[in-house]
Amino acid sequence: MTHIKQETLNLFSPISLGDIDKVAFYHRMDRKFVFHTRLLDQFLQDISKNYYMLEIDGRRVSSYCTQYYDTADFKMYFNHIRGKLNRYKIRHRLYNDTDLSFLEVKFKSNYGKTFKWRIPDAFPENGNYKLNKAFVRKHLPYEPATLKANLRTRFKRITLVDKNFTQRITIDSNIAFRKLNDGNSYADEKLLDIAILEIKYERNKSANGLHNILLKYRIKSGGFSKYCMGIVFTDPSLKKSGLLNPKILKIHKIQDNAIIS
């Protein structure tokens, strides 16, 4: 993972996949923060005493691959970038280090709460894939036949759990996007030097455990969707919408100048 030393990762006490199930939080609140990866090493040092780090077979940085689906007119994409609540997202996710894969649906309610449902399902070998009809119809207001694979993402992730087991933190970097169209893929677009931190917690709990550290580095909360950013970075026709321009400009500022706010 960019800019992180192994000795920094080793500062954290390990936690196993079995223990991390205590903070799965499939029905949760979440907050996201975007910043330059050059801050990651010192940031992790500052919080190492208060968090466990997920370790799988001796590895503390995990690899993920995700395939997203949407309608032909990108209904889920546009619902998201227009800020519509009661919105959905559907994806396949592959946990490369364990070879586990799931078909997942995420739902953002009009109260700002996130719900997630998933079933074990083999990760598609190519973009063409027939979705599980019963699962889709149970959790989505779209017919399975109207949904097509349109994007793949790859990234590295560190997962942390606070020592009171009240919040889970994921930090993603090394993000790459690949456009899909009728099963055909195109060259990757990479989001270099960007880290995405997400705090996940139960609605009746607090996400303020990192407050002072985030203030120290001038890291402010702000929404970020890998699906939406991947679409806009790989599909020139959708850049004309302009709805994501402020977020794109912020990313470019962080990349060019390491500006965090």
Coordinates of C-alpha atoms in Angstrom, one line a residue:
M1 CA 0.0 0.0 0.0
T2 CA 1.4 3.3 -1.1
H3 CA 3.5 5.2 1.6
I4 CA 2.9 2.8 4.4
K5 CA 5.9 1.1 6.1
Q6 CA 5.6 -2.5 7.3
E7 CA 6.8 -1.5 10.8
T8 CA 3.8 0.9 11.0
L9 CA 1.4 -1.9 10.2
N10 CA 3.1 -4.0 12.9
L11 CA 2.3 -1.5 15.5
F12 CA -1.3 -2.7 15.6
S13 CA -2.5 -5.7 17.6
P14 CA -4.0 -8.2 15.1
I15 CA -7.7 -9.2 14.9
S16 CA -9.1 -12.2 12.9
L17 CA -11.9 -12.4 10.5
G18 CA -13.9 -14.3 13.1
D19 CA -13.5 -11.5 15.6
I20 CA -14.3 -8.8 13.1
D21 CA -17.8 -10.3 12.6
K22 CA -18.7 -8.5 15.9
V23 CA -18.6 -5.2 13.9
A24 CA -20.0 -6.3 10.6
F25 CA -22.7 -3.6 10.9
Y26 CA -24.8 -4.6 7.9
H27 CA -27.3 -2.0 9.0
R28 CA -25.2 1.0 9.9
M29 CA -24.2 4.7 9.6
D30 CA -21.1 5.7 7.8
R31 CA -18.8 8.7 7.1
K32 CA -16.1 9.0 4.5
F33 CA -12.9 11.0 4.2
V34 CA -10.6 11.5 1.2
F35 CA -7.0 12.5 1.6
H36 CA -3.5 12.1 0.1
T37 CA -1.7 8.8 0.7
R38 CA 1.4 10.6 1.9
L39 CA -0.4 11.1 5.2
L40 CA -1.2 7.4 5.8
D41 CA 1.9 6.2 7.5
Q42 CA 1.9 9.0 10.2
F43 CA -1.9 8.8 10.6
L44 CA -1.7 5.1 11.3
Q45 CA 1.1 5.6 13.8
D46 CA -1.1 8.1 15.7
I47 CA -4.0 5.8 16.1
S48 CA -2.2 2.4 16.5
K49 CA -2.8 2.1 20.3
N50 CA -6.5 2.4 20.0
Y51 CA -7.3 0.0 17.1
Y52 CA -6.9 -3.6 16.1
M53 CA -5.9 -4.4 12.5
L54 CA -7.4 -7.2 10.5
E55 CA -4.8 -9.9 9.7
I56 CA -5.3 -12.8 7.3
D57 CA -2.6 -15.4 6.9
G58 CA 0.0 -12.9 8.1
R59 CA -1.2 -10.2 5.6
R60 CA -2.5 -6.9 6.9
V61 CA -3.2 -5.3 3.5
S62 CA -6.0 -7.1 1.5
S63 CA -6.8 -7.0 -2.2
Y64 CA -10.4 -6.6 -3.5
C65 CA -12.1 -6.7 -6.9
T66 CA -15.6 -5.4 -7.4
Q67 CA -17.9 -5.7 -10.4
Y68 CA -20.9 -3.2 -10.5
Y69 CA -24.2 -3.4 -12.4
D70 CA -26.7 -0.8 -13.5
T71 CA -29.5 -0.1 -15.9
A72 CA -28.7 0.9 -19.5
D73 CA -29.5 4.6 -18.6
F74 CA -27.5 4.4 -15.4
K75 CA -30.4 4.9 -13.0
M76 CA -28.4 3.9 -9.9
Y77 CA -25.5 6.1 -10.9
F78 CA -27.6 9.2 -11.4
N79 CA -29.7 8.6 -8.3
H80 CA -26.5 8.6 -6.3
I81 CA -24.8 11.7 -7.8
R82 CA -28.1 13.6 -7.5
G83 CA -28.2 12.9 -3.8
K84 CA -31.4 10.9 -4.0
L85 CA -32.0 8.9 -0.8
N86 CA -33.7 5.5 -0.7
R87 CA -31.1 4.5 -3.4
Y88 CA -29.5 1.2 -4.4
K89 CA -26.3 -0.3 -5.6
I90 CA -25.6 -3.8 -6.7
R91 CA -22.2 -5.5 -7.1
H92 CA -20.1 -8.7 -7.0
R93 CA -17.2 -8.5 -4.6
L94 CA -14.2 -10.8 -4.6
Y95 CA -11.9 -11.0 -1.6
N96 CA -8.8 -12.0 -3.4
D97 CA -6.8 -13.2 -0.4
T98 CA -9.5 -15.6 0.7
D99 CA -11.1 -16.4 -2.7
L100 CA -14.5 -15.6 -1.1
S101 CA -17.0 -13.7 -3.3
F102 CA -20.5 -12.4 -2.8
L103 CA -23.3 -10.8 -4.7
E104 CA -24.3 -7.7 -2.6
V105 CA -27.0 -5.0 -2.6
K106 CA -26.5 -1.8 -0.6
F107 CA -29.4 0.5 0.2
K108 CA -29.1 4.1 1.5
S109 CA -32.3 5.1 3.3
N110 CA -33.8 8.6 3.6
Y111 CA -32.5 8.6 7.2
G112 CA -28.9 8.3 6.0
K113 CA -28.6 4.7 7.2
T114 CA -26.9 2.1 5.1
F115 CA -28.3 -1.5 4.8
K116 CA -26.4 -4.3 3.1
W117 CA -27.6 -7.8 2.0
R118 CA -25.4 -10.4 0.4
I119 CA -25.2 -14.0 -0.7
P120 CA -22.2 -16.2 -1.6
D121 CA -21.8 -16.2 -5.4
A122 CA -18.9 -17.0 -7.7
F123 CA -17.2 -13.9 -9.1
P124 CA -17.8 -13.6 -12.9
E125 CA -14.9 -14.5 -15.1
N126 CA -16.0 -11.8 -17.6
G127 CA -18.4 -9.0 -17.7
N128 CA -21.3 -11.1 -19.0
Y129 CA -23.2 -12.6 -16.1
K130 CA -26.8 -13.6 -15.3
L131 CA -27.7 -12.2 -11.9
N132 CA -29.5 -14.3 -9.3
K133 CA -33.1 -13.3 -10.1
A134 CA -34.6 -14.2 -6.7
F135 CA -32.0 -12.1 -4.8
V136 CA -32.3 -9.1 -7.1
R137 CA -36.1 -9.1 -7.0
K138 CA -36.1 -9.4 -3.2
H139 CA -33.8 -6.4 -2.6
L140 CA -34.0 -4.2 -5.7
P141 CA -36.8 -2.3 -7.5
Y142 CA -35.3 -3.4 -10.9
E143 CA -35.8 -6.4 -13.1
P144 CA -32.7 -8.6 -13.3
A145 CA -32.8 -8.6 -17.1
T146 CA -32.4 -4.7 -17.2
L147 CA -29.1 -4.8 -15.2
K148 CA -25.7 -5.1 -17.0
A149 CA -22.1 -5.1 -15.7
N150 CA -20.5 -1.8 -16.5
L151 CA -17.5 -1.3 -14.2
R152 CA -14.8 -3.2 -12.3
T153 CA -12.7 -1.7 -9.6
R154 CA -9.5 -3.1 -7.9
F155 CA -8.1 -1.7 -4.7
K156 CA -6.1 -2.4 -1.5
R157 CA -7.7 -2.2 1.9
I158 CA -6.7 -2.0 5.5
T159 CA -9.4 -2.8 8.1
L160 CA -9.3 -1.5 11.7
V161 CA -11.6 -2.1 14.7
D162 CA -11.6 0.1 17.7
K163 CA -10.8 -1.7 21.0
N164 CA -14.3 -1.1 22.3
F165 CA -15.8 -2.8 19.2
T166 CA -18.0 0.1 18.4
Q167 CA -16.7 1.1 15.0
R168 CA -15.0 -0.4 12.0
I169 CA -12.7 1.6 9.8
T170 CA -11.6 0.8 6.2
I171 CA -8.8 2.6 4.4
D172 CA -8.7 2.0 0.6
S173 CA -5.9 3.0 -1.8
N174 CA -4.2 1.9 -5.1
I175 CA -7.6 2.2 -6.7
A176 CA -8.0 1.2 -10.4
F177 CA -11.2 1.4 -12.6
R178 CA -12.0 -0.7 -15.7
K179 CA -15.0 0.0 -17.9
L180 CA -17.1 -2.9 -19.0
N181 CA -19.4 -3.0 -22.1
D182 CA -21.1 -6.1 -23.2
G183 CA -18.4 -8.2 -21.6
N184 CA -15.5 -6.3 -23.2
S185 CA -13.1 -4.4 -21.0
Y186 CA -10.9 -1.4 -21.7
A187 CA -7.6 0.0 -20.3
D188 CA -7.5 0.8 -16.6
E189 CA -7.9 4.3 -15.2
K190 CA -6.0 4.7 -11.9
L191 CA -6.7 7.0 -9.0
L192 CA -3.2 7.6 -7.8
D193 CA -2.2 9.0 -4.4
I194 CA -5.8 9.0 -3.1
A195 CA -6.9 7.3 0.2
I196 CA -10.5 6.8 1.2
L197 CA -11.2 6.3 4.9
E198 CA -14.7 5.1 5.9
I199 CA -16.0 4.9 9.5
K200 CA -18.8 2.4 9.9
Y201 CA -20.8 2.4 13.1
E202 CA -24.2 1.6 14.5
R203 CA -26.8 4.4 14.4
N204 CA -27.0 4.8 18.2
K205 CA -23.2 4.9 18.5
S206 CA -20.7 7.7 17.8
A207 CA -18.1 8.1 15.0
N208 CA -16.0 10.6 16.9
G209 CA -13.2 8.4 18.1
L210 CA -10.9 9.8 15.4
H211 CA -12.1 13.4 15.7
N212 CA -8.9 14.9 17.1
I213 CA -6.6 13.0 14.7
L214 CA -8.6 14.0 11.7
L215 CA -8.5 17.6 12.9
K216 CA -4.7 17.4 13.2
Y217 CA -4.4 16.5 9.6
R218 CA -7.2 18.8 8.4
I219 CA -9.1 15.9 7.0
K220 CA -12.7 16.7 6.5
S221 CA -15.6 14.4 5.8
G222 CA -17.1 14.2 2.3
G223 CA -18.9 11.6 0.3
F224 CA -17.1 9.4 -2.2
S225 CA -18.4 6.5 -4.2
K226 CA -15.9 4.3 -6.0
Y227 CA -18.7 3.2 -8.4
C228 CA -19.7 6.8 -9.3
M229 CA -16.1 8.0 -9.6
G230 CA -15.2 5.0 -11.6
I231 CA -18.0 5.6 -14.1
V232 CA -17.2 9.3 -14.5
F233 CA -13.4 8.6 -15.0
T234 CA -14.0 5.8 -17.6
D235 CA -17.0 7.0 -19.5
P236 CA -16.4 10.4 -21.3
S237 CA -20.1 10.8 -22.2
L238 CA -21.1 11.0 -18.6
K239 CA -18.5 13.6 -17.7
K240 CA -20.8 16.1 -19.4
S241 CA -23.2 15.9 -16.6
G242 CA -21.0 18.1 -14.4
L243 CA -22.7 16.8 -11.2
L244 CA -19.4 15.3 -9.9
N245 CA -17.2 18.2 -11.0
P246 CA -16.6 19.5 -7.4
K247 CA -15.5 16.0 -6.3
I248 CA -13.2 15.6 -9.3
L249 CA -11.6 19.0 -8.7
K250 CA -11.0 18.1 -5.1
I251 CA -9.3 14.8 -6.1
H252 CA -7.1 16.7 -8.6
K253 CA -6.1 19.2 -5.9
I254 CA -5.2 16.4 -3.5
Q255 CA -3.1 14.7 -6.2
D256 CA -1.4 17.8 -7.4
N257 CA -0.9 19.7 -4.2
A258 CA -1.6 17.3 -1.4
I259 CA -4.4 19.7 -0.2
I260 CA -6.7 17.9 2.2
S261 CA -9.6 20.3 2.7

